Amino acid sequence: MLDRARLSLGVEEQFLLLDPRTGVNRPVTEQVMAKLPDGVRDRGRLELRSSTVETATGACTDLRELRDRVVRQRRAAAGAADDAGAWLAAIGATPVGEPDTTPPARPRHRAIAQRYGPVALDPAVCGLHVHVGVPDRELAVQVCNHLQVWLPAIRALTGNSPLFQGVDTGHASWRSVQLLRWPGIGPTPWFSSASDYDGTVEALKTAGVMFDEQMLSWYARLSPARPAVEVRVNDVCTDVDDTVLTAALVRAAVATALADIRAGRPPARPRTCVTAAAHWRAARDGLAHTLLDLRLGRARPAWELVSEFLAVVSPALLGSGDLDLAIDGLDRLRRVGDGARWQRETYRRTGDLRAMLARLAQRTAG
C-alpha cells in the first residue's frame, strides 16, 4: 500500500475579473490583490493578463482540508473583487472580450509580450492546476509517462469555457484550443529519466520557446519547486465540488501510476499526434459524445471511458478514503453536466449573457 502521506495535494485556481455592467474583462488585478487578506495574498500570483487572479492552496493532506482552503480563498477573492468593482468568475476563457490587453508593469511580463507578440495579447484564460507530491523526480517523470492515456478523460470532466466574444464556440473548453497558439504546450513527451526531461527543457530554453521552466505548459509536468507532478489540462471549475472531485481523481491517477511503476508495468506509448487528437476531442465535446481511448486507439462513449478510468483508480481512491466522494461526484456530473453545459443552459433559459455571468459569479463565491 502506498504511503498516503507522501501524496500531498494542492490546487491552483485562476479566475477572471469581469465588469458587472458589460461582462467584459476588467483590468483590476493589482487592486484586488492589494485587498486580499495576508494568508490569501501570499499565495496569489500576478498573471500576464491584468484581469485575472490566481490563488493556490499549498500542499494539503486530505480533501476536507483542500476544500476548506478553496472555499476560504474564493470568498476572500470574491470580496476583494467586489471592493474593486468587479465580479470574480470561475470560467475557463474570456466570454465577452478584453478591451485592455496591456500586460502588468513587470519586466517579465513585458518581456513575454515582446517575445510572443499578438499571442501574448490573447484574451485571458483560466485553468485549474492540480499538484500531487511524489517521492522524487525520477518517479515523477515515470508518472507523467503513465498519466498520458487518462489525461483527455480528466480534461473532459471540467469543460467550462464554451463562449468567445459572446458566441458559443461549439467547444466545451475553448480555453484548451486558444492555448494551442503558445509554443511549449501540448501532450507531455515520453521521457526515460529526469535527466532526459531536464535536457529537453534546456533545449527548449535554448530555442527561445520559453524563458524558464515555469513557462513550460505540457499537460503534465514536473514541478520546478519540489518533487511533484502538476496536471494542467483542466479549465477552472465554477463549483468547488468539481474542483475537489478533479483533485481527488488526479491524485488517484498518480497513486495508480506509482503502483504500476513499482510493479514493473510499462506505460502505453500512443503517438503524440494521436494524443493531441484525443485532447482536441475532449476539448471539443467534453462528456457529451465520445472520447478517444488512447490504449485502444478507438472512440468510445465518454461516460464509458470515464467509468473505466474510475475502476482503474478505485483502489487508490479506496486507500485514500476518497472513493465515495469520487463516485458521488461523477454521478452528479453525469446528471447535471459540466460547467459548459450549465453556461449554455443558463444562457438559453435567460437569453441574457450578463445575467448568466452574474449567476456564475455567485456560484464562484459559493
mmCIF file of C-alpha atoms in Angstrom:
data_model
loop_
_atom_site.group_PDB
_atom_site.id
_atom_site.type_symbol
_atom_site.label_atom_id
_atom_site.label_comp_id
_atom_site.label_asym_id
_atom_site.label_seq_id
_atom_site.Cartn_x
_atom_site.Cartn_y
_atom_site.Cartn_z
ATOM 1 C CA MET A 1 0.000 0.000 0.000
ATOM 2 C CA LEU A 2 1.306 3.434 -0.936
ATOM 3 C CA ASP A 3 2.115 5.822 1.860
ATOM 4 C CA ARG A 4 -0.745 8.283 1.604
ATOM 5 C CA ALA A 5 1.210 10.958 3.470
ATOM 6 C CA ARG A 6 3.653 11.162 0.562
ATOM 7 C CA LEU A 7 0.879 12.036 -1.874
ATOM 8 C CA SER A 8 0.282 15.595 -0.786
ATOM 9 C CA LEU A 9 -2.235 17.514 -2.809
ATOM 10 C CA GLY A 10 -2.767 21.118 -3.792
ATOM 11 C CA VAL A 11 -4.539 23.173 -6.447
ATOM 12 C CA GLU A 12 -4.108 26.493 -8.182
ATOM 13 C CA GLU A 13 -7.269 28.209 -9.407
ATOM 14 C CA GLN A 14 -7.334 31.093 -11.863
ATOM 15 C CA PHE A 15 -10.305 33.461 -12.020
ATOM 16 C CA LEU A 16 -11.484 36.192 -14.361
ATOM 17 C CA LEU A 17 -12.396 39.681 -13.190
ATOM 18 C CA LEU A 18 -15.467 40.907 -15.077
ATOM 19 C CA ASP A 19 -17.163 44.285 -15.397
ATOM 20 C CA PRO A 20 -20.641 43.857 -13.845
ATOM 21 C CA ARG A 21 -22.192 46.245 -16.380
ATOM 22 C CA THR A 22 -20.851 44.748 -19.599
ATOM 23 C CA GLY A 23 -19.336 41.358 -18.774
ATOM 24 C CA VAL A 24 -16.007 42.300 -20.399
ATOM 25 C CA ASN A 25 -12.770 41.602 -18.580
ATOM 26 C CA ARG A 26 -11.809 44.305 -16.114
ATOM 27 C CA PRO A 27 -8.066 45.019 -15.557
ATOM 28 C CA VAL A 28 -8.118 45.470 -11.772
ATOM 29 C CA THR A 29 -5.890 42.594 -10.673
ATOM 30 C CA GLU A 30 -3.495 44.730 -8.660
ATOM 31 C CA GLN A 31 -6.358 46.420 -6.800
ATOM 32 C CA VAL A 32 -7.884 43.041 -5.989
ATOM 33 C CA MET A 33 -4.541 41.569 -4.868
ATOM 34 C CA ALA A 34 -3.980 44.532 -2.560
ATOM 35 C CA LYS A 35 -7.332 43.914 -0.855
ATOM 36 C CA LEU A 36 -6.786 40.202 -0.202
ATOM 37 C CA PRO A 37 -6.053 39.140 3.387
ATOM 38 C CA ASP A 38 -2.445 38.220 4.066
ATOM 39 C CA GLY A 39 -2.994 34.457 4.142
ATOM 40 C CA VAL A 40 -4.552 34.547 0.667
ATOM 41 C CA ARG A 41 -2.452 37.305 -0.928
ATOM 42 C CA ASP A 42 0.725 35.430 -0.018
ATOM 43 C CA ARG A 43 -0.431 32.516 -2.183
ATOM 44 C CA GLY A 44 -1.602 34.656 -5.087
ATOM 45 C CA ARG A 45 0.326 35.392 -8.248
ATOM 46 C CA LEU A 46 0.153 38.168 -10.829
ATOM 47 C CA GLU A 47 -0.507 36.660 -14.271
ATOM 48 C CA LEU A 48 0.115 38.033 -17.760
ATOM 49 C CA ARG A 49 -3.405 39.462 -18.015
ATOM 50 C CA SER A 50 -4.438 42.232 -15.629
ATOM 51 C CA SER A 51 -7.936 40.780 -15.478
ATOM 52 C CA THR A 52 -7.119 37.522 -13.689
ATOM 53 C CA VAL A 53 -6.446 36.417 -10.129
ATOM 54 C CA GLU A 54 -4.753 33.166 -9.162
ATOM 55 C CA THR A 55 -4.905 31.524 -5.743
ATOM 56 C CA ALA A 56 -3.044 28.439 -4.539
ATOM 57 C CA THR A 57 -3.932 26.189 -1.630
ATOM 58 C CA GLY A 58 -0.443 24.911 -0.943
ATOM 59 C CA ALA A 59 0.053 21.264 -0.009
ATOM 60 C CA CYS A 60 -2.815 19.550 1.826
ATOM 61 C CA THR A 61 -3.137 16.106 3.321
ATOM 62 C CA ASP A 62 -6.821 15.374 2.733
ATOM 63 C CA LEU A 63 -9.749 16.596 0.689
ATOM 64 C CA ARG A 64 -11.558 18.268 3.584
ATOM 65 C CA GLU A 65 -8.557 20.482 4.195
ATOM 66 C CA LEU A 66 -8.288 21.191 0.468
ATOM 67 C CA ARG A 67 -11.967 22.101 0.222
ATOM 68 C CA ASP A 68 -11.771 24.413 3.257
ATOM 69 C CA ARG A 69 -8.838 26.288 1.708
ATOM 70 C CA VAL A 70 -10.512 26.590 -1.691
ATOM 71 C CA VAL A 71 -13.723 27.936 -0.131
ATOM 72 C CA ARG A 72 -11.854 30.399 2.080
ATOM 73 C CA GLN A 73 -9.734 31.706 -0.797
ATOM 74 C CA ARG A 74 -12.665 32.050 -3.175
ATOM 75 C CA ARG A 75 -14.698 34.017 -0.652
ATOM 76 C CA ALA A 76 -11.774 36.312 0.079
ATOM 77 C CA ALA A 77 -11.060 36.866 -3.623
ATOM 78 C CA ALA A 78 -14.734 37.474 -4.419
ATOM 79 C CA GLY A 79 -14.945 40.060 -1.650
ATOM 80 C CA ALA A 80 -11.796 41.797 -2.838
ATOM 81 C CA ALA A 81 -13.099 41.806 -6.416
ATOM 82 C CA ASP A 82 -16.385 43.321 -5.261
ATOM 83 C CA ASP A 83 -14.487 46.082 -3.457
ATOM 84 C CA ALA A 84 -12.665 46.772 -6.739
ATOM 85 C CA GLY A 85 -15.923 46.935 -8.672
ATOM 86 C CA ALA A 86 -15.618 43.565 -10.411
ATOM 87 C CA TRP A 87 -17.115 40.100 -10.418
ATOM 88 C CA LEU A 88 -14.865 37.144 -9.642
ATOM 89 C CA ALA A 89 -15.778 34.461 -12.186
ATOM 90 C CA ALA A 90 -14.572 30.854 -12.323
ATOM 91 C CA ILE A 91 -14.784 30.467 -16.087
ATOM 92 C CA GLY A 92 -12.210 28.918 -18.400
ATOM 93 C CA ALA A 93 -11.956 31.593 -21.105
ATOM 94 C CA THR A 94 -12.932 35.197 -21.744
ATOM 95 C CA PRO A 95 -16.667 35.046 -22.557
ATOM 96 C CA VAL A 96 -17.182 38.549 -23.972
ATOM 97 C CA GLY A 97 -13.954 40.433 -24.615
ATOM 98 C CA GLU A 98 -10.837 42.053 -23.211
ATOM 99 C CA PRO A 99 -10.521 45.681 -24.379
ATOM 100 C CA ASP A 100 -7.327 46.293 -22.386
ATOM 101 C CA THR A 101 -4.587 43.719 -23.020
ATOM 102 C CA THR A 102 -1.730 45.792 -21.598
ATOM 103 C CA PRO A 103 0.473 43.441 -19.537
ATOM 104 C CA PRO A 104 1.256 44.286 -15.907
ATOM 105 C CA ALA A 105 4.164 46.679 -15.455
ATOM 106 C CA ARG A 106 6.661 43.946 -14.611
ATOM 107 C CA PRO A 107 9.874 43.243 -16.580
ATOM 108 C CA ARG A 108 8.992 39.566 -17.027
ATOM 109 C CA HIS A 109 5.512 40.291 -18.371
ATOM 110 C CA ARG A 110 6.807 42.958 -20.748
ATOM 111 C CA ALA A 111 9.484 40.540 -21.997
ATOM 112 C CA ILE A 112 6.857 37.847 -22.632
ATOM 113 C CA ALA A 113 4.692 40.292 -24.590
ATOM 114 C CA GLN A 114 7.677 41.333 -26.687
ATOM 115 C CA ARG A 115 8.822 37.755 -27.361
ATOM 116 C CA TYR A 116 5.455 36.232 -28.304
ATOM 117 C CA GLY A 117 3.737 39.175 -29.953
ATOM 118 C CA PRO A 118 -0.041 39.004 -30.512
ATOM 119 C CA VAL A 119 -0.248 35.560 -28.873
ATOM 120 C CA ALA A 120 0.619 37.209 -25.552
ATOM 121 C CA LEU A 121 -2.284 39.602 -26.079
ATOM 122 C CA ASP A 122 -4.936 36.907 -26.490
ATOM 123 C CA PRO A 123 -7.905 37.259 -24.120
ATOM 124 C CA ALA A 124 -7.341 35.723 -20.705
ATOM 125 C CA VAL A 125 -7.912 32.053 -19.957
ATOM 126 C CA CYS A 126 -8.231 30.400 -16.548
ATOM 127 C CA GLY A 127 -7.231 26.895 -15.542
ATOM 128 C CA LEU A 128 -7.200 24.508 -12.626
ATOM 129 C CA HIS A 129 -3.754 23.056 -11.909
ATOM 130 C CA VAL A 130 -3.502 20.035 -9.625
ATOM 131 C CA HIS A 131 -0.213 19.295 -7.825
ATOM 132 C CA VAL A 132 0.471 15.866 -6.350
ATOM 133 C CA GLY A 133 3.617 15.216 -4.335
ATOM 134 C CA VAL A 134 5.741 12.178 -5.225
ATOM 135 C CA PRO A 135 8.879 10.776 -3.572
ATOM 136 C CA ASP A 136 11.408 12.032 -6.158
ATOM 137 C CA ARG A 137 11.829 13.499 -9.634
ATOM 138 C CA GLU A 138 12.741 10.189 -11.276
ATOM 139 C CA LEU A 139 9.400 8.766 -10.216
ATOM 140 C CA ALA A 140 7.673 11.990 -11.256
ATOM 141 C CA VAL A 141 8.930 11.562 -14.822
ATOM 142 C CA GLN A 142 7.655 7.993 -14.951
ATOM 143 C CA VAL A 143 4.298 9.055 -13.519
ATOM 144 C CA CYS A 144 3.899 11.597 -16.333
ATOM 145 C CA ASN A 145 4.515 8.783 -18.842
ATOM 146 C CA HIS A 146 1.774 6.669 -17.262
ATOM 147 C CA LEU A 147 -0.751 9.514 -17.000
ATOM 148 C CA GLN A 148 -0.894 10.270 -20.725
ATOM 149 C CA VAL A 149 -3.676 7.824 -21.600
ATOM 150 C CA TRP A 150 -6.049 9.239 -18.968
ATOM 151 C CA LEU A 151 -5.454 12.973 -19.293
ATOM 152 C CA PRO A 152 -8.017 13.508 -22.113
ATOM 153 C CA ALA A 153 -10.720 11.977 -19.911
ATOM 154 C CA ILE A 154 -9.603 14.142 -16.992
ATOM 155 C CA ARG A 155 -9.774 17.196 -19.285
ATOM 156 C CA ALA A 156 -13.290 16.275 -20.397
ATOM 157 C CA LEU A 157 -14.571 16.389 -16.812
ATOM 158 C CA THR A 158 -14.055 20.143 -16.468
ATOM 159 C CA GLY A 159 -15.028 21.797 -19.761
ATOM 160 C CA ASN A 160 -16.070 25.277 -18.634
ATOM 161 C CA SER A 161 -15.382 27.685 -21.499
ATOM 162 C CA PRO A 162 -17.886 27.370 -24.348
ATOM 163 C CA LEU A 163 -18.092 31.110 -25.148
ATOM 164 C CA PHE A 164 -15.839 33.506 -27.031
ATOM 165 C CA GLN A 165 -16.797 37.072 -27.986
ATOM 166 C CA GLY A 166 -20.285 36.361 -26.664
ATOM 167 C CA VAL A 167 -20.849 33.463 -29.066
ATOM 168 C CA ASP A 168 -20.969 29.713 -28.429
ATOM 169 C CA THR A 169 -17.831 28.198 -29.966
ATOM 170 C CA GLY A 170 -19.264 24.673 -30.052
ATOM 171 C CA HIS A 171 -16.441 23.617 -27.727
ATOM 172 C CA ALA A 172 -16.734 22.568 -24.108
ATOM 173 C CA SER A 173 -13.268 24.035 -23.470
ATOM 174 C CA TRP A 174 -12.363 26.911 -25.768
ATOM 175 C CA ARG A 175 -9.507 27.637 -23.367
ATOM 176 C CA SER A 176 -7.836 24.389 -24.463
ATOM 177 C CA VAL A 177 -7.999 25.429 -28.118
ATOM 178 C CA GLN A 178 -6.904 29.015 -27.519
ATOM 179 C CA LEU A 179 -3.818 27.925 -25.574
ATOM 180 C CA LEU A 180 -2.505 25.935 -28.537
ATOM 181 C CA ARG A 181 -1.247 29.196 -30.058
ATOM 182 C CA TRP A 182 1.524 29.185 -27.470
ATOM 183 C CA PRO A 183 4.750 27.251 -28.053
ATOM 184 C CA GLY A 184 5.782 24.751 -25.399
ATOM 185 C CA ILE A 185 2.257 23.489 -24.771
ATOM 186 C CA GLY A 186 0.702 20.128 -25.574
ATOM 187 C CA PRO A 187 0.952 16.465 -24.629
ATOM 188 C CA THR A 188 3.907 15.631 -22.414
ATOM 189 C CA PRO A 189 6.645 13.855 -24.385
ATOM 190 C CA TRP A 190 7.763 10.410 -23.226
ATOM 191 C CA PHE A 191 10.951 10.612 -21.121
ATOM 192 C CA SER A 192 13.322 7.881 -19.986
ATOM 193 C CA SER A 193 14.620 9.744 -16.924
ATOM 194 C CA ALA A 194 14.771 13.039 -15.101
ATOM 195 C CA SER A 195 17.996 13.897 -16.931
ATOM 196 C CA ASP A 196 16.217 13.266 -20.237
ATOM 197 C CA TYR A 197 13.444 15.601 -19.100
ATOM 198 C CA ASP A 198 15.896 18.274 -17.946
ATOM 199 C CA GLY A 199 17.871 18.081 -21.186
ATOM 200 C CA THR A 200 14.716 18.650 -23.220
ATOM 201 C CA VAL A 201 13.741 21.628 -21.086
ATOM 202 C CA GLU A 202 17.186 23.133 -21.647
ATOM 203 C CA ALA A 203 16.875 22.592 -25.403
ATOM 204 C CA LEU A 204 13.536 24.427 -25.412
ATOM 205 C CA LYS A 205 15.045 27.305 -23.476
ATOM 206 C CA THR A 206 17.958 27.444 -25.908
ATOM 207 C CA ALA A 207 15.492 27.549 -28.808
ATOM 208 C CA GLY A 208 13.801 30.544 -27.192
ATOM 209 C CA VAL A 209 10.435 28.819 -26.820
ATOM 210 C CA MET A 210 10.416 29.809 -23.160
ATOM 211 C CA PHE A 211 12.444 31.859 -20.716
ATOM 212 C CA ASP A 212 12.468 29.312 -17.911
ATOM 213 C CA GLU A 213 10.897 26.062 -16.724
ATOM 214 C CA GLN A 214 7.985 27.931 -15.143
ATOM 215 C CA MET A 215 6.689 28.676 -18.644
ATOM 216 C CA LEU A 216 6.566 25.000 -19.593
ATOM 217 C CA SER A 217 2.951 24.098 -20.297
ATOM 218 C CA TRP A 218 2.887 20.403 -21.052
ATOM 219 C CA TYR A 219 -0.353 18.801 -19.911
ATOM 220 C CA ALA A 220 1.555 17.066 -17.108
ATOM 221 C CA ARG A 221 4.921 18.329 -15.950
ATOM 222 C CA LEU A 222 7.356 18.183 -13.071
ATOM 223 C CA SER A 223 7.030 20.919 -10.509
ATOM 224 C CA PRO A 224 10.011 23.292 -10.719
ATOM 225 C CA ALA A 225 9.904 23.754 -6.946
ATOM 226 C CA ARG A 226 9.656 20.278 -5.399
ATOM 227 C CA PRO A 227 9.169 16.588 -6.262
ATOM 228 C CA ALA A 228 5.620 16.754 -7.574
ATOM 229 C CA VAL A 229 3.576 16.195 -10.703
ATOM 230 C CA GLU A 230 1.433 19.046 -11.997
ATOM 231 C CA VAL A 231 -1.597 18.236 -14.141
ATOM 232 C CA ARG A 232 -2.580 21.349 -16.101
ATOM 233 C CA VAL A 233 -5.258 20.252 -18.576
ATOM 234 C CA ASN A 234 -8.384 21.418 -16.755
ATOM 235 C CA ASP A 235 -10.480 24.550 -17.047
ATOM 236 C CA VAL A 236 -11.125 26.226 -13.724
ATOM 237 C CA CYS A 237 -14.327 24.792 -12.242
ATOM 238 C CA THR A 238 -17.245 27.008 -11.300
ATOM 239 C CA ASP A 239 -18.257 24.734 -8.424
ATOM 240 C CA VAL A 240 -15.967 23.912 -5.524
ATOM 241 C CA ASP A 241 -17.279 20.332 -5.570
ATOM 242 C CA ASP A 242 -15.946 19.882 -9.112
ATOM 243 C CA THR A 243 -12.550 21.264 -8.097
ATOM 244 C CA VAL A 244 -12.314 18.802 -5.211
ATOM 245 C CA LEU A 245 -13.503 15.902 -7.382
ATOM 246 C CA THR A 246 -10.904 16.673 -10.054
ATOM 247 C CA ALA A 247 -8.142 16.885 -7.453
ATOM 248 C CA ALA A 248 -9.191 13.541 -5.948
ATOM 249 C CA LEU A 249 -9.179 11.810 -9.333
ATOM 250 C CA VAL A 250 -5.818 13.262 -10.336
ATOM 251 C CA ARG A 251 -4.233 12.165 -7.065
ATOM 252 C CA ALA A 252 -5.699 8.689 -7.518
ATOM 253 C CA ALA A 253 -4.308 8.538 -11.064
ATOM 254 C CA VAL A 254 -0.855 9.479 -9.766
ATOM 255 C CA ALA A 255 -1.068 6.889 -6.980
ATOM 256 C CA THR A 256 -2.146 4.261 -9.517
ATOM 257 C CA ALA A 257 0.785 5.177 -11.766
ATOM 258 C CA LEU A 258 3.192 4.814 -8.841
ATOM 259 C CA ALA A 259 1.778 1.359 -8.115
ATOM 260 C CA ASP A 260 2.192 0.360 -11.772
ATOM 261 C CA ILE A 261 5.778 1.628 -11.809
ATOM 262 C CA ARG A 262 6.687 -0.326 -8.701
ATOM 263 C CA ALA A 263 5.037 -3.438 -10.154
ATOM 264 C CA GLY A 264 7.057 -3.102 -13.358
ATOM 265 C CA ARG A 265 4.032 -2.434 -15.583
ATOM 266 C CA PRO A 266 5.091 -0.234 -18.533
ATOM 267 C CA PRO A 267 3.023 2.714 -19.765
ATOM 268 C CA ALA A 268 1.248 2.771 -23.107
ATOM 269 C CA ARG A 269 3.021 4.946 -25.688
ATOM 270 C CA PRO A 270 0.472 6.355 -28.149
ATOM 271 C CA ARG A 271 1.765 8.572 -30.933
ATOM 272 C CA THR A 272 1.978 12.228 -29.973
ATOM 273 C CA CYS A 273 -0.309 13.295 -32.826
ATOM 274 C CA VAL A 274 -2.967 10.799 -31.707
ATOM 275 C CA THR A 275 -2.653 12.006 -28.119
ATOM 276 C CA ALA A 276 -3.113 15.587 -29.321
ATOM 277 C CA ALA A 277 -6.196 14.478 -31.264
ATOM 278 C CA ALA A 278 -7.633 12.856 -28.133
ATOM 279 C CA HIS A 279 -7.204 16.123 -26.261
ATOM 280 C CA TRP A 280 -8.836 18.080 -29.075
ATOM 281 C CA ARG A 281 -11.810 15.734 -28.942
ATOM 282 C CA ALA A 282 -12.092 16.130 -25.174
ATOM 283 C CA ALA A 283 -11.946 19.929 -25.507
ATOM 284 C CA ARG A 284 -14.475 19.913 -28.326
ATOM 285 C CA ASP A 285 -17.191 17.708 -26.858
ATOM 286 C CA GLY A 286 -16.372 17.250 -23.190
ATOM 287 C CA LEU A 287 -18.525 14.464 -21.809
ATOM 288 C CA ALA A 288 -21.324 14.883 -24.331
ATOM 289 C CA HIS A 289 -20.312 12.362 -27.004
ATOM 290 C CA THR A 290 -17.225 10.186 -27.432
ATOM 291 C CA LEU A 291 -13.624 10.261 -26.256
ATOM 292 C CA LEU A 292 -10.605 8.626 -27.849
ATOM 293 C CA ASP A 293 -9.294 5.711 -25.799
ATOM 294 C CA LEU A 294 -5.534 6.042 -26.266
ATOM 295 C CA ARG A 295 -4.895 2.487 -25.095
ATOM 296 C CA LEU A 296 -7.128 1.002 -27.805
ATOM 297 C CA GLY A 297 -6.874 3.703 -30.471
ATOM 298 C CA ARG A 298 -10.628 3.992 -30.947
ATOM 299 C CA ALA A 299 -13.522 6.204 -29.925
ATOM 300 C CA ARG A 300 -15.725 5.182 -27.033
ATOM 301 C CA PRO A 301 -18.737 6.781 -25.351
ATOM 302 C CA ALA A 302 -17.336 9.397 -22.992
ATOM 303 C CA TRP A 303 -19.007 8.075 -19.856
ATOM 304 C CA GLU A 304 -17.963 4.518 -20.675
ATOM 305 C CA LEU A 305 -14.312 5.597 -20.705
ATOM 306 C CA VAL A 306 -14.741 7.717 -17.559
ATOM 307 C CA SER A 307 -16.319 4.730 -15.783
ATOM 308 C CA GLU A 308 -13.357 2.575 -16.775
ATOM 309 C CA PHE A 309 -10.965 5.243 -15.529
ATOM 310 C CA LEU A 310 -12.799 5.230 -12.204
ATOM 311 C CA ALA A 311 -12.500 1.450 -11.995
ATOM 312 C CA VAL A 312 -8.745 1.614 -12.657
ATOM 313 C CA VAL A 313 -8.087 4.233 -9.964
ATOM 314 C CA SER A 314 -10.640 2.907 -7.447
ATOM 315 C CA PRO A 315 -8.050 1.009 -5.348
ATOM 316 C CA ALA A 316 -6.133 4.259 -4.861
ATOM 317 C CA LEU A 317 -9.340 6.150 -4.051
ATOM 318 C CA LEU A 318 -10.283 3.468 -1.547
ATOM 319 C CA GLY A 319 -6.857 3.666 0.058
ATOM 320 C CA SER A 320 -7.090 7.445 0.489
ATOM 321 C CA GLY A 321 -10.687 7.328 1.729
ATOM 322 C CA ASP A 322 -11.960 9.244 -1.309
ATOM 323 C CA LEU A 323 -13.871 6.552 -3.215
ATOM 324 C CA ASP A 324 -17.374 7.551 -2.097
ATOM 325 C CA LEU A 325 -16.678 11.208 -2.870
ATOM 326 C CA ALA A 326 -15.471 10.295 -6.370
ATOM 327 C CA ILE A 327 -18.463 8.054 -7.101
ATOM 328 C CA ASP A 328 -20.942 10.668 -5.856
ATOM 329 C CA GLY A 329 -19.157 13.459 -7.713
ATOM 330 C CA LEU A 330 -19.140 11.630 -11.029
ATOM 331 C CA ASP A 331 -22.795 10.672 -10.579
ATOM 332 C CA ARG A 332 -23.609 14.336 -10.028
ATOM 333 C CA LEU A 333 -21.631 15.375 -13.128
ATOM 334 C CA ARG A 334 -23.454 12.801 -15.188
ATOM 335 C CA ARG A 335 -26.817 14.189 -14.029
ATOM 336 C CA VAL A 336 -26.227 17.933 -14.173
ATOM 337 C CA GLY A 337 -23.320 18.210 -16.615
ATOM 338 C CA ASP A 338 -20.125 20.218 -16.608
ATOM 339 C CA GLY A 339 -19.677 23.979 -16.489
ATOM 340 C CA ALA A 340 -20.022 24.346 -20.256
ATOM 341 C CA ARG A 341 -23.421 22.680 -20.190
ATOM 342 C CA TRP A 342 -24.533 24.856 -17.271
ATOM 343 C CA GLN A 343 -23.451 28.046 -19.086
ATOM 344 C CA ARG A 344 -25.276 27.064 -22.264
ATOM 345 C CA GLU A 345 -28.457 26.065 -20.488
ATOM 346 C CA THR A 346 -28.498 29.182 -18.311
ATOM 347 C CA TYR A 347 -27.795 31.458 -21.287
ATOM 348 C CA ARG A 348 -30.515 29.743 -23.308
ATOM 349 C CA ARG A 349 -33.017 29.991 -20.450
ATOM 350 C CA THR A 350 -32.357 33.647 -19.615
ATOM 351 C CA GLY A 351 -31.492 34.910 -23.088
ATOM 352 C CA ASP A 352 -29.125 37.326 -21.326
ATOM 353 C CA LEU A 353 -25.370 36.758 -21.249
ATOM 354 C CA ARG A 354 -24.849 39.274 -18.455
ATOM 355 C CA ALA A 355 -27.464 37.502 -16.298
ATOM 356 C CA MET A 356 -25.689 34.193 -16.856
ATOM 357 C CA LEU A 357 -22.350 35.724 -15.839
ATOM 358 C CA ALA A 358 -23.933 37.250 -12.723
ATOM 359 C CA ARG A 359 -25.150 33.804 -11.644
ATOM 360 C CA LEU A 360 -21.775 32.298 -12.459
ATOM 361 C CA ALA A 361 -20.072 34.862 -10.221
ATOM 362 C CA GLN A 362 -22.478 33.984 -7.404
ATOM 363 C CA ARG A 363 -21.656 30.292 -7.794
ATOM 364 C CA THR A 364 -17.924 31.044 -7.870
ATOM 365 C CA ALA A 365 -18.117 32.636 -4.437
ATOM 366 C CA GLY A 366 -20.304 29.854 -3.093
#
